[in-house]
Short mmCIF file of C-alpha atoms in Angstrom, two decimals:
data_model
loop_
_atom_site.label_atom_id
_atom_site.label_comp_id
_atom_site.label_asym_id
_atom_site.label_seq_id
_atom_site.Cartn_x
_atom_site.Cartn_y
_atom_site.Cartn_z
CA UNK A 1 0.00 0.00 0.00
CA UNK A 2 2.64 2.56 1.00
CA UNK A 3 4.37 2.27 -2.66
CA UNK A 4 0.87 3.23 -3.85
CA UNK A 5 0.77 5.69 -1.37
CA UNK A 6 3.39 7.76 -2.58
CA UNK A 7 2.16 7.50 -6.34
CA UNK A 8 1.47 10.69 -7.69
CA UNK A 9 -1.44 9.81 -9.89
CA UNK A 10 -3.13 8.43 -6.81
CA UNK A 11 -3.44 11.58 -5.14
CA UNK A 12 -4.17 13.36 -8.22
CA UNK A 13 -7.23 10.95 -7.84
CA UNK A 14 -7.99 12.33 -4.88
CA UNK A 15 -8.32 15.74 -5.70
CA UNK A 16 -10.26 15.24 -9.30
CA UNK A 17 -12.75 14.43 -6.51
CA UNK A 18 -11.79 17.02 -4.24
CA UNK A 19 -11.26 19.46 -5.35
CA UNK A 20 -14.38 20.41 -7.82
CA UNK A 21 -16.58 19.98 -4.60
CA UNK A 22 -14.80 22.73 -2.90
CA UNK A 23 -14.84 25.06 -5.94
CA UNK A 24 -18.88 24.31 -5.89
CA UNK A 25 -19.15 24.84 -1.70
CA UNK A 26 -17.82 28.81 -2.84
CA UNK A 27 -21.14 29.66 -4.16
CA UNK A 28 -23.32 28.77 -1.03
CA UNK A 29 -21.74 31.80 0.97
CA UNK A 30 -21.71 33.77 -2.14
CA UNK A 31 -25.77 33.35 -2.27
CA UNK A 32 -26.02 34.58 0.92
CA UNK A 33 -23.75 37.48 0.25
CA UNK A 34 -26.25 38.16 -2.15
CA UNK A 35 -29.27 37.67 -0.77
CA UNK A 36 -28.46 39.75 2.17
CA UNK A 37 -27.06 42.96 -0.23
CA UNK A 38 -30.55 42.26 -2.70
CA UNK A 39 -32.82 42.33 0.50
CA UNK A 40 -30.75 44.67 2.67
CA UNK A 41 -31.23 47.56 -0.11
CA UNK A 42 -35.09 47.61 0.65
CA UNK A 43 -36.56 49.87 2.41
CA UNK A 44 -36.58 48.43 6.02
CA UNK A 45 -34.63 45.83 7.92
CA UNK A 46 -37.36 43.79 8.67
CA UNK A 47 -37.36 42.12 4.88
CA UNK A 48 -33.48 41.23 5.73
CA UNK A 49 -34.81 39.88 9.00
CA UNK A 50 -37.87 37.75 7.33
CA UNK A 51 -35.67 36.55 5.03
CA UNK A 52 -32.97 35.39 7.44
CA UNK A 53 -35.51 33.77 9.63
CA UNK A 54 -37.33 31.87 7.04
CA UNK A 55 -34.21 30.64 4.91
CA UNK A 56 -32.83 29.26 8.11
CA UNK A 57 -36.35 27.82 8.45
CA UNK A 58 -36.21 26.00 5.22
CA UNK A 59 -32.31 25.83 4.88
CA UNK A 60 -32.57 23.57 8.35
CA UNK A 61 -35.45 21.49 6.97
CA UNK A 62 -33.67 20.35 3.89
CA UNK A 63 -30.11 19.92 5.91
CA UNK A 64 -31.57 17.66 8.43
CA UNK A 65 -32.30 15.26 5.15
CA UNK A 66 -29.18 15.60 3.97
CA UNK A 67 -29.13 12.01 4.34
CA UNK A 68 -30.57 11.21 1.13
CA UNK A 69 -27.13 12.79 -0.48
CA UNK A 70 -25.13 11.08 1.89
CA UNK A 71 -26.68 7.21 1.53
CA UNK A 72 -27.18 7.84 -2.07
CA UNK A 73 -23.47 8.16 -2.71
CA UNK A 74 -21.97 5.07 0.03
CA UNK A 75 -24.10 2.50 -1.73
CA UNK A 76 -24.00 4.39 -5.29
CA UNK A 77 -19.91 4.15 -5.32
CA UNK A 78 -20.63 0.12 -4.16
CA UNK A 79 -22.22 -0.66 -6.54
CA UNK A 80 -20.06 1.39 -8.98
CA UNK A 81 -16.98 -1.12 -7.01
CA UNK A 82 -18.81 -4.10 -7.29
CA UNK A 83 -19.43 -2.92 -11.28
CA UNK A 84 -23.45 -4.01 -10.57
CA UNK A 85 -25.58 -1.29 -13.22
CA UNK A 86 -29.48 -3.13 -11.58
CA UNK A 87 -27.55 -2.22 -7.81
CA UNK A 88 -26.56 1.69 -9.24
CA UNK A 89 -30.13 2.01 -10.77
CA UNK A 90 -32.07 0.63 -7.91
CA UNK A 91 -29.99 3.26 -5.90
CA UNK A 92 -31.25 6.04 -7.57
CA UNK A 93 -34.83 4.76 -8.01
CA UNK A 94 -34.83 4.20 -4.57
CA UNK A 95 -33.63 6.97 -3.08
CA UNK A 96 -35.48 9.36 -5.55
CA UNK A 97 -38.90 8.05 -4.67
CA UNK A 98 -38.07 8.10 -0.85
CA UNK A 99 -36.99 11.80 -1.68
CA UNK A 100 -40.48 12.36 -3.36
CA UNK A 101 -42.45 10.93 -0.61
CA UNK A 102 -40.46 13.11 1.95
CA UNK A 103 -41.38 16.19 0.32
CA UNK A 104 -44.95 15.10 -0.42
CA UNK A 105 -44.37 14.82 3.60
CA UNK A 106 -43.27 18.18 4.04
CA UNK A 107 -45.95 19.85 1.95
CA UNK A 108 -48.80 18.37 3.32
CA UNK A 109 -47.81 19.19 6.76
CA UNK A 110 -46.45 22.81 5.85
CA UNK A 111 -48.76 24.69 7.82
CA UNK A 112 -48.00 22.95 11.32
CA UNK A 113 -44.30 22.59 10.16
CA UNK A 114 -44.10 26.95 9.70
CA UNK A 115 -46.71 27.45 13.16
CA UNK A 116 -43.97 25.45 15.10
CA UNK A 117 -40.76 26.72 13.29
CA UNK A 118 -41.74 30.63 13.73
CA UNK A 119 -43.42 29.74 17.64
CA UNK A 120 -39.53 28.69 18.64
CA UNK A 121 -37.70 31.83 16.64
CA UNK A 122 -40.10 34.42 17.17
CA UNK A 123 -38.90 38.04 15.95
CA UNK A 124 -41.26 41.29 15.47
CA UNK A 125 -44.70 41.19 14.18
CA UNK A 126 -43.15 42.13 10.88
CA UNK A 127 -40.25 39.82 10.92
CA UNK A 128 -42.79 36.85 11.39
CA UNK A 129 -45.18 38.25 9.03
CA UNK A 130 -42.33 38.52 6.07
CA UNK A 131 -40.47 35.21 6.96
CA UNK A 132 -43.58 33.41 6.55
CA UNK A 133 -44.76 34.78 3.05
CA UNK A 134 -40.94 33.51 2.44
CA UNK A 135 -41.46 30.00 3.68
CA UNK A 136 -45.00 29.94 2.18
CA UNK A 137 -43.07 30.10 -1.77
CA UNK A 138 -39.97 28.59 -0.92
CA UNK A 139 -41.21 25.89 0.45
CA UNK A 140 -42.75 24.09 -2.58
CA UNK A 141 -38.98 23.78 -3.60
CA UNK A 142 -38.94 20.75 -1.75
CA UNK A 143 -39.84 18.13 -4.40
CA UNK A 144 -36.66 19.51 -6.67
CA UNK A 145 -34.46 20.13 -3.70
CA UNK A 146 -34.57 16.82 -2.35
CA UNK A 147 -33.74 15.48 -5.40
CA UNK A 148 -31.05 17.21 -6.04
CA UNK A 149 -29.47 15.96 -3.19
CA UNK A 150 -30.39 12.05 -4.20
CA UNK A 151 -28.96 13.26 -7.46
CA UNK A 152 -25.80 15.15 -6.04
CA UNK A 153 -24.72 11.79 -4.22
CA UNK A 154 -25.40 8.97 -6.87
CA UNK A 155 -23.31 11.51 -9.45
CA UNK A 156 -20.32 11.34 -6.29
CA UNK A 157 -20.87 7.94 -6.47
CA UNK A 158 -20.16 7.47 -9.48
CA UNK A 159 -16.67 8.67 -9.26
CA UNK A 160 -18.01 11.96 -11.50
CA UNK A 161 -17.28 15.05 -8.94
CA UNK A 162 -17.55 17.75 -11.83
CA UNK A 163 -21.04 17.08 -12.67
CA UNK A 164 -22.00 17.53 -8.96
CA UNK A 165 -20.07 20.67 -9.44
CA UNK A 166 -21.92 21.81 -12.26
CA UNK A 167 -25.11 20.93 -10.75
CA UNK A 168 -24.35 23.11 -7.85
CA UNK A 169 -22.26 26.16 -9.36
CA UNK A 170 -25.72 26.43 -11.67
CA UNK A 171 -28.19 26.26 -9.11
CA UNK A 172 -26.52 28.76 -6.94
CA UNK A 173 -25.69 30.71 -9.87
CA UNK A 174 -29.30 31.07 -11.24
CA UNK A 175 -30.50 31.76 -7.78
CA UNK A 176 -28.41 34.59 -7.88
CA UNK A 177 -29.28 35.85 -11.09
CA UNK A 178 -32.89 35.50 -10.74
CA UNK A 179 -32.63 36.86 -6.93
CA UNK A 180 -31.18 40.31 -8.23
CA UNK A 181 -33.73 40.14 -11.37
CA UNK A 182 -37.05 39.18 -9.14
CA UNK A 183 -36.05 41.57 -6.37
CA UNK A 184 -34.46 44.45 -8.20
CA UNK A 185 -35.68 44.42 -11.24
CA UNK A 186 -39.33 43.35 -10.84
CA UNK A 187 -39.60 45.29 -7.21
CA UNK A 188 -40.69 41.04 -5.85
CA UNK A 189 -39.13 41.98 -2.13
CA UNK A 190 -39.14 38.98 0.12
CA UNK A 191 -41.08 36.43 -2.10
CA UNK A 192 -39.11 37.31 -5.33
CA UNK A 193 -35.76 35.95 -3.18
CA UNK A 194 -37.97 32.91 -1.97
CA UNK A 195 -39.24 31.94 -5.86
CA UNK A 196 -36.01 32.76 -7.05
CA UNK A 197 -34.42 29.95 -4.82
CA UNK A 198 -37.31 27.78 -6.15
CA UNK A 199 -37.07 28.46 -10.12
CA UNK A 200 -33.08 27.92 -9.44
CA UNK A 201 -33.85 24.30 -7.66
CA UNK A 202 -35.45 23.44 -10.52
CA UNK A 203 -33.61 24.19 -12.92
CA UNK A 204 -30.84 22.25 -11.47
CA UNK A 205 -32.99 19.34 -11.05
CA UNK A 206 -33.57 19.53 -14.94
CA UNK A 207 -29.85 19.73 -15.67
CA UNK A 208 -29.04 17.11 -13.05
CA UNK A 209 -31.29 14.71 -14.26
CA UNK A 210 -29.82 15.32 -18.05
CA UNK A 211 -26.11 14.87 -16.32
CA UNK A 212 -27.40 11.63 -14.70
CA UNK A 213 -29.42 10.04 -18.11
CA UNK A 214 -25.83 10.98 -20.13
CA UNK A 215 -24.05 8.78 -17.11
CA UNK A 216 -26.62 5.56 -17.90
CA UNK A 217 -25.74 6.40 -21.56
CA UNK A 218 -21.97 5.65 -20.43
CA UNK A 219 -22.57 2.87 -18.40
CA UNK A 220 -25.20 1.47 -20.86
CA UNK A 221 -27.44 1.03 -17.44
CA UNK A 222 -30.92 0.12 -18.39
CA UNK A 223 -33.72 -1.48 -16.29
CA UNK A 224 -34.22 -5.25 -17.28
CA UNK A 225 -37.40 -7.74 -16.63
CA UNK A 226 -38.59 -7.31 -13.53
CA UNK A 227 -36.32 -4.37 -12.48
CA UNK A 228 -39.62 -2.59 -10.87
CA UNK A 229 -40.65 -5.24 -8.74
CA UNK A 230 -37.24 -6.03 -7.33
CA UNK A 231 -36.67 -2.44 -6.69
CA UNK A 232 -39.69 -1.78 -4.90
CA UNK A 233 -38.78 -4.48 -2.45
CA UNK A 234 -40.04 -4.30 1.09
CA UNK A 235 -36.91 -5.24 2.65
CA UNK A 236 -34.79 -3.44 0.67
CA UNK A 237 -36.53 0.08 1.55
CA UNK A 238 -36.69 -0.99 5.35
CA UNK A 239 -32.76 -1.17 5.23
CA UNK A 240 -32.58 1.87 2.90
CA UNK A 241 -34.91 3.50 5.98
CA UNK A 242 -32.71 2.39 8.65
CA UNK A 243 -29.60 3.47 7.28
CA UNK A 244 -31.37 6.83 6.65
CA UNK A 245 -31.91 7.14 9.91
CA UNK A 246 -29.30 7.08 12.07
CA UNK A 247 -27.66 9.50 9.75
CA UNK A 248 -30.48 12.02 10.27
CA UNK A 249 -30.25 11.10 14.25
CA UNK A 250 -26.12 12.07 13.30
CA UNK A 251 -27.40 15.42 11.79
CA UNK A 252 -29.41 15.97 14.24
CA UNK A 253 -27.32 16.03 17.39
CA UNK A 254 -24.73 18.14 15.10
CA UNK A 255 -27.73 20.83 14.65
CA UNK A 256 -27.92 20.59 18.17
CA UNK A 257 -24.88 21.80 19.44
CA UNK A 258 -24.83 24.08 16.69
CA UNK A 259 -27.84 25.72 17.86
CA UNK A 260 -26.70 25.42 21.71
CA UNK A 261 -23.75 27.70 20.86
CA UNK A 262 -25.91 30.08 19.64
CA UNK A 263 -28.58 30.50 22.23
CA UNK A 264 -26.03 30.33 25.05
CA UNK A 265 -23.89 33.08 23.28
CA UNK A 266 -26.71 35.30 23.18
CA UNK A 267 -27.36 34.74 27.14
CA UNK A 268 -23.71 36.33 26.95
CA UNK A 269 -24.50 39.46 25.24
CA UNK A 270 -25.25 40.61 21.78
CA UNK A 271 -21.02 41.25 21.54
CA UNK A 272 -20.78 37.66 21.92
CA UNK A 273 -23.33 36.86 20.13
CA UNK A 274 -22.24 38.44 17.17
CA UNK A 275 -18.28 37.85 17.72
CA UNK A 276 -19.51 34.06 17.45
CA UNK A 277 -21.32 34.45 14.74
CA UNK A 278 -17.96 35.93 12.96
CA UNK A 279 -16.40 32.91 14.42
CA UNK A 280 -18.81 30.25 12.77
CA UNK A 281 -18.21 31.86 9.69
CA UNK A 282 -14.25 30.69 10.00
CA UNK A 283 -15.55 27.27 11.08
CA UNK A 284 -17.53 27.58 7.34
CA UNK A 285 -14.44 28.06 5.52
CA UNK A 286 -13.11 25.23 7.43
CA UNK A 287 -16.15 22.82 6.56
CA UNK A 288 -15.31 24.04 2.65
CA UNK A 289 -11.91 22.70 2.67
CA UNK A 290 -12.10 19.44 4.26
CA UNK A 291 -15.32 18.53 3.30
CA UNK A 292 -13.92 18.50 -0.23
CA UNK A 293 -12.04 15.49 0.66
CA UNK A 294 -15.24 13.65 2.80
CA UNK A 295 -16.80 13.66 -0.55
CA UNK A 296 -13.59 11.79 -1.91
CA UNK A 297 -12.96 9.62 0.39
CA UNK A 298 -17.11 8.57 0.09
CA UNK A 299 -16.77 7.96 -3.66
CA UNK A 300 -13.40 6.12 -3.12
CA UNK A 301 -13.71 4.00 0.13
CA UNK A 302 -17.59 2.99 -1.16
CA UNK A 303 -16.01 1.34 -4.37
CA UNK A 304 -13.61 -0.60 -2.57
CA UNK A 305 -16.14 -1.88 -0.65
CA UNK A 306 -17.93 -2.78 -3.75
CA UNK A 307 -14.99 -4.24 -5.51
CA UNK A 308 -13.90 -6.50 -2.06
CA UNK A 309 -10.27 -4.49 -2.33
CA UNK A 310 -9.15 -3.90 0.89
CA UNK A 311 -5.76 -2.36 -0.30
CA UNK A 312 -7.63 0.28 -2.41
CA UNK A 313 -9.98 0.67 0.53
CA UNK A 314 -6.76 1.22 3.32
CA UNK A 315 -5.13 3.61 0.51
CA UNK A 316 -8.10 5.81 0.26
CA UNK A 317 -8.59 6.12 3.72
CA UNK A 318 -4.66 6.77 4.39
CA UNK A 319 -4.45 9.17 1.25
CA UNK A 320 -7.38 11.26 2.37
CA UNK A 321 -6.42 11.49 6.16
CA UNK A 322 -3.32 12.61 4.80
CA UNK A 323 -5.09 15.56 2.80
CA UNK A 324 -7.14 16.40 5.07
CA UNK A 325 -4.21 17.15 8.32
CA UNK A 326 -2.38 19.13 5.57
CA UNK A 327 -5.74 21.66 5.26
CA UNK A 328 -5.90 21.38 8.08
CA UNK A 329 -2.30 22.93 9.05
CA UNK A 330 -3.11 25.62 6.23
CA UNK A 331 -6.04 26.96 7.97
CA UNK A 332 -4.03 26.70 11.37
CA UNK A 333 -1.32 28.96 9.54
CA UNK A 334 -3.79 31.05 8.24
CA UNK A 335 -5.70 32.16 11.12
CA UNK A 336 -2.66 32.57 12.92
CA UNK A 337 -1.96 34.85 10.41
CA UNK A 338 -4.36 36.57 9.15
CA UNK A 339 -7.41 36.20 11.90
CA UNK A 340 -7.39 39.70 13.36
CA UNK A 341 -7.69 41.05 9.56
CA UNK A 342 -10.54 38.36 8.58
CA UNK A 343 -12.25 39.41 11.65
CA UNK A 344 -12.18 43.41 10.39
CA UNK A 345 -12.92 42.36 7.10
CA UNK A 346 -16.60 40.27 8.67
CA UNK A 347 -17.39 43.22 10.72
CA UNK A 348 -16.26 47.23 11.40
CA UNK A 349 -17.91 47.14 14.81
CA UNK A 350 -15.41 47.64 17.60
CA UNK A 351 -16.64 45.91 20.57
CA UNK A 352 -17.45 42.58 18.26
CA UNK A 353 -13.88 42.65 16.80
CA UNK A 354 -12.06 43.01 20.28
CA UNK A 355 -14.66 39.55 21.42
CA UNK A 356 -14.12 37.86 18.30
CA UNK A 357 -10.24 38.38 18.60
CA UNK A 358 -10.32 37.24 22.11
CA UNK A 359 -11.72 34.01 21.33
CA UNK A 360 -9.89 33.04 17.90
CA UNK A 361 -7.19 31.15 19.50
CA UNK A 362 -9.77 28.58 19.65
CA UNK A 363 -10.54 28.63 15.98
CA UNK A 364 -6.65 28.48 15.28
CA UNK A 365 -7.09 25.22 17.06
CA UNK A 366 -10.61 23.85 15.49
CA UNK A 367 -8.67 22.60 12.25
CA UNK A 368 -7.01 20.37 13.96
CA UNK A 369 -9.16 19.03 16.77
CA UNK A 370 -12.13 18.61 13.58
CA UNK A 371 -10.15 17.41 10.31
CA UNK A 372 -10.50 13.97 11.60
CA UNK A 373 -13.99 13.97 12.50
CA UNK A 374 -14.50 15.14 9.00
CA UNK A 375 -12.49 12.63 6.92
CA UNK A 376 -13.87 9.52 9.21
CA UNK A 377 -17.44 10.92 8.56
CA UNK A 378 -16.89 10.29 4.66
CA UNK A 379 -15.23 7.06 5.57
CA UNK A 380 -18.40 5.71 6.82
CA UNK A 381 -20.71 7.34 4.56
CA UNK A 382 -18.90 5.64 2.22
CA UNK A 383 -18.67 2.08 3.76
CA UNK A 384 -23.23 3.04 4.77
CA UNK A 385 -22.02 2.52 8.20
CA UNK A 386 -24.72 4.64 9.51
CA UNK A 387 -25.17 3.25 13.04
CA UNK A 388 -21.90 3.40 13.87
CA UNK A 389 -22.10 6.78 12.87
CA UNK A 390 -24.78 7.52 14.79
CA UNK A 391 -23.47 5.80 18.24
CA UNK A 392 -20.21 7.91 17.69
CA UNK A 393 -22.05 11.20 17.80
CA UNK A 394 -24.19 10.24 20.25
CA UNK A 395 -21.35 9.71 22.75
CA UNK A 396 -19.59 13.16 21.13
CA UNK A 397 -22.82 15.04 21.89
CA UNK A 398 -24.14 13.70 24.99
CA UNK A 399 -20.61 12.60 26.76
CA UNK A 400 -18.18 14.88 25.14
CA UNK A 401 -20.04 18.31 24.26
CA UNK A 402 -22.73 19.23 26.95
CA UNK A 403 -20.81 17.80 30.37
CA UNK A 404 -17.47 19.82 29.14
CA UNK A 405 -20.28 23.03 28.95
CA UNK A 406 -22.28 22.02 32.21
CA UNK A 407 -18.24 22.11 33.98
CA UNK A 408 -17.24 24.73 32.38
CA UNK A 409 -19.83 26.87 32.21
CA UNK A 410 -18.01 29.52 34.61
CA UNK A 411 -15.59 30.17 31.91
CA UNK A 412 -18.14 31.67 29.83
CA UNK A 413 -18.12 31.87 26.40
CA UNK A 414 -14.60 30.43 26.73
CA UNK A 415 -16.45 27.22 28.02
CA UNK A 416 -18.73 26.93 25.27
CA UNK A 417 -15.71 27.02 22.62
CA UNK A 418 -14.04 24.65 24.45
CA UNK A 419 -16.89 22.12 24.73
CA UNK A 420 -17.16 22.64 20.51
CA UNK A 421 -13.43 22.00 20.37
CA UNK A 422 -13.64 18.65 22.35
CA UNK A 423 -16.85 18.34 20.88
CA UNK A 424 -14.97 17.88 17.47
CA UNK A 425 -12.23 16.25 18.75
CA UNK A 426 -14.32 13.24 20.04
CA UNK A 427 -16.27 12.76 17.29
CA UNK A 428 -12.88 11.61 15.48
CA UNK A 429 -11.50 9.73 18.34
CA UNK A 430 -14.88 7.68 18.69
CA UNK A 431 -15.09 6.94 14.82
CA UNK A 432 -11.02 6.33 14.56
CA UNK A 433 -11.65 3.80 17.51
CA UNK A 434 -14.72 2.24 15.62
CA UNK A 435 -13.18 2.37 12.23
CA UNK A 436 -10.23 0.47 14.37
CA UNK A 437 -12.14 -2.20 16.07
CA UNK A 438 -14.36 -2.80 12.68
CA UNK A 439 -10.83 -3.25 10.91
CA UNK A 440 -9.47 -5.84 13.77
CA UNK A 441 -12.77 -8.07 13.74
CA UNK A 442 -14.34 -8.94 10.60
CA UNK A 443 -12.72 -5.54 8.34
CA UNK A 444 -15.48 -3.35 6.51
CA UNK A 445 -14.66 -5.72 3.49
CA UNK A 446 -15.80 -8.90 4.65
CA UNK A 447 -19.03 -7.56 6.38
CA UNK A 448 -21.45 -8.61 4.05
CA UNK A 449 -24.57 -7.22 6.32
CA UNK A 450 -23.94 -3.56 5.12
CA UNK A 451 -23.99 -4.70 0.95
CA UNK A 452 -27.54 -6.67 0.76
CA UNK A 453 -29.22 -2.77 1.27
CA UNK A 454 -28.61 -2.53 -2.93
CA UNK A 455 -30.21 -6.32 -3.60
#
């Protein structure tokens, strides 16, 4: 493995699959750059503010089902290993009608969905009153968004990380034309940003669905006899659901102490509030880099499995953890260097830049304490280890992040960036120790259990 390991072309591999996923993850901050400058140009804040509220409304809805992506590409790349075209199409038929049934889910129960959702944020009369008409367009994007994401993942899985690059360099793209056209141009406000988003989804879902039809072309991957009735399997979509869930029980707890550092900061102050708000948007930049490489080592480690190679599986993992410690050292260098100035650059208020400067040694630190966490994630994504994944956080969340904040609470905000830190930290010691005792017992390999899901 090692003489592999120091091939060149092998870690050009890795970042043909990288590295286009990064270059796509630009444009998400870049539509909210614009969004915020489109809106904030209206007359009164309290568009910005409905808009804020309700695309965090909607943005959370469709993250916490981020698990269709995520499944989608594990057992996509397996069967792309085990070179299977019924597996790889029953994949994708799968996961695009669960992704049809979940929005059928989310648009029949809308109306409860928004009372609850705006009940916890609250905000001004007018706040509520604008985020809602926002929710009440966007959220009929659901049936194209949550395809996208089935189709984003079986295109990774597939070993093809341009088109999921294209797919999402468009869709932002259009949203942002269309955002500056519908509020700008046609005077839309607040629900010509929401339709925008919409139109966009769709549009990607058109193009995705062309990128995906030209990759059966390829693979000259056809349904046969019968195809229907052994993909609509009962057992097959109860494993499908299983694995499904304990990833969304994963994203869940992550959401969780995301949200916990933001309702205890604001129990601090607004300064903190807002000086960890400027800090999140480092731990973005972070997520940019590294997740580049979870989405490699998914498509990678997944066709290993697939093709029963446990030296390409060991060389993907070992190439990628290798990657990922070396971003991680550049953002270390990088915030060591240049925080204060990123921080001035975010913000021109004082009192936020002297918080937000007292607490970035801890961000100098995140790359390190969460690269792992990140490249092990992919690693069972890839391998549809989803329990495991979901045991791991569990223990992170509820045995790592909120006793280090219940001790060291006293410390202040200090105490809730440390308990993020180790937070991070434990989420790659607990899946390096499962990845290790999976590898000394029967090896991800030889498990058959985790294969069958496809049949």
């Amino acid at each position: 493995m090692w003489s592999a390991f120091f091939n060149a072309s092998r870690h050009r591999q890795v970042f043909a699959l990288a590295m286009p996923m990064v270059l796509s993850n630009i444009t998400v901050p870049l539509l909210g750059l614009v969004d915020t400058v489109v809106i904030g140009h209206l007359d009164h804040a309290y568009y910005l503010g409905g808009v804020a509220v309700g695309a965090t409304i909607i943005s959370l809805i469709f993250w916490l089902l981020g698990f269709l992506r995520m499944s989608t590409t594990g057992l996509a790349a397996q069967a792309v290993g085990a070179r299977d075209n019924e597996r790889l199409l029953q994949v994708l038929a799968r996961a695009c009608l669960l992704a049809g049934l979940l929005a059928l889910i989310i648009l029949l129960l809308q109306q409860p969905i928004t009372d609850l959702a705006f009940w916890l944020v609250g905000g001004s009369a007018e706040v509520q009153m604008y985020g809602r008409e926002y929710v009440s367009v966007r959220i009929w994007s659901a049936p194209a968004a949550l395809t996208n994401l089935v189709l984003l993942g079986w295109l990774l899985g597939n070993q093809n990380a341009r088109a999921p690059m294209l797919l999402l360099i468009l869709g932002n793209g259009a949203n942002i034309l269309l955002d500056i056209w519908f509020v700008l141009g046609l005077g839309w406000q607040v629900k010509g940003a929401a339709a925008a988003s919409v139109l966009a989804d769709y549009l990607a879902t058109a193009l995705g669905a062309w990128l995906v039809w030209r990759t059966l072309q390829h693979r000259a991957c056809w349904p046969t006899p019968g195809f229907w009735l052994r993909t609509l399997q009962l057992d097959a979509f109860k494993k499908l659901l299983g694995l499904n869930r304990d990833i969304f029980i994963r994203a869940l707890c992550l959401q969780l102490t995301f949200a916990f550092m933001t309702f205890q900061g604001a129990r601090l102050g607004d300064d903190v509030l807002a000086a960890n708000a400027v800090l999140m948007n480092f731990l973005m930049f972070i997520s940019f880099g590294l997740d580049g490489f979870a989405y490699a080592v998914e498509a990678m480690v997944g066709k290993a499995v697939g093709a029963r190679n446990r030296a390409e599986f060991r060389l993907a993992c070992a190439l990628n953890v290798f990657w990922g410690l070396v971003v991680a050292l550049v953002f270390v260098l990088i915030f060591s260097l240049f925080g204060s100035t990123l921080i001035q650059l975010i913000t021109s208020i004082t009192e936020v830049q002297d918080q937000a400067r007292m607490y970035l040694p801890w961000l100098m630190l995140m790359p390190l304490a969460a690269c792992w966490c990140f490249i092990l994630d992919g690693i069972f994504i890839g391998t549809t280890r989803g329990a495991d994944m979901r045991d791991m956080m569990l223990i992170s969340t509820f045995g790592v992040f909120f006793p280090v904040w219940f001790i060291a609470q006293s410390l202040g905000n200090h105490g809730l960036w440390l308990a993020m830190s180790l937070f991070m930290l434990a989420r790659g010691i607990t899946l390096a120790w499962a990845w290790w005792r999976i590898e000394n017992r029967q090896g991800f390999i030889s498990d058959d259990s985790y294969h069958d899901i496809t049949m």
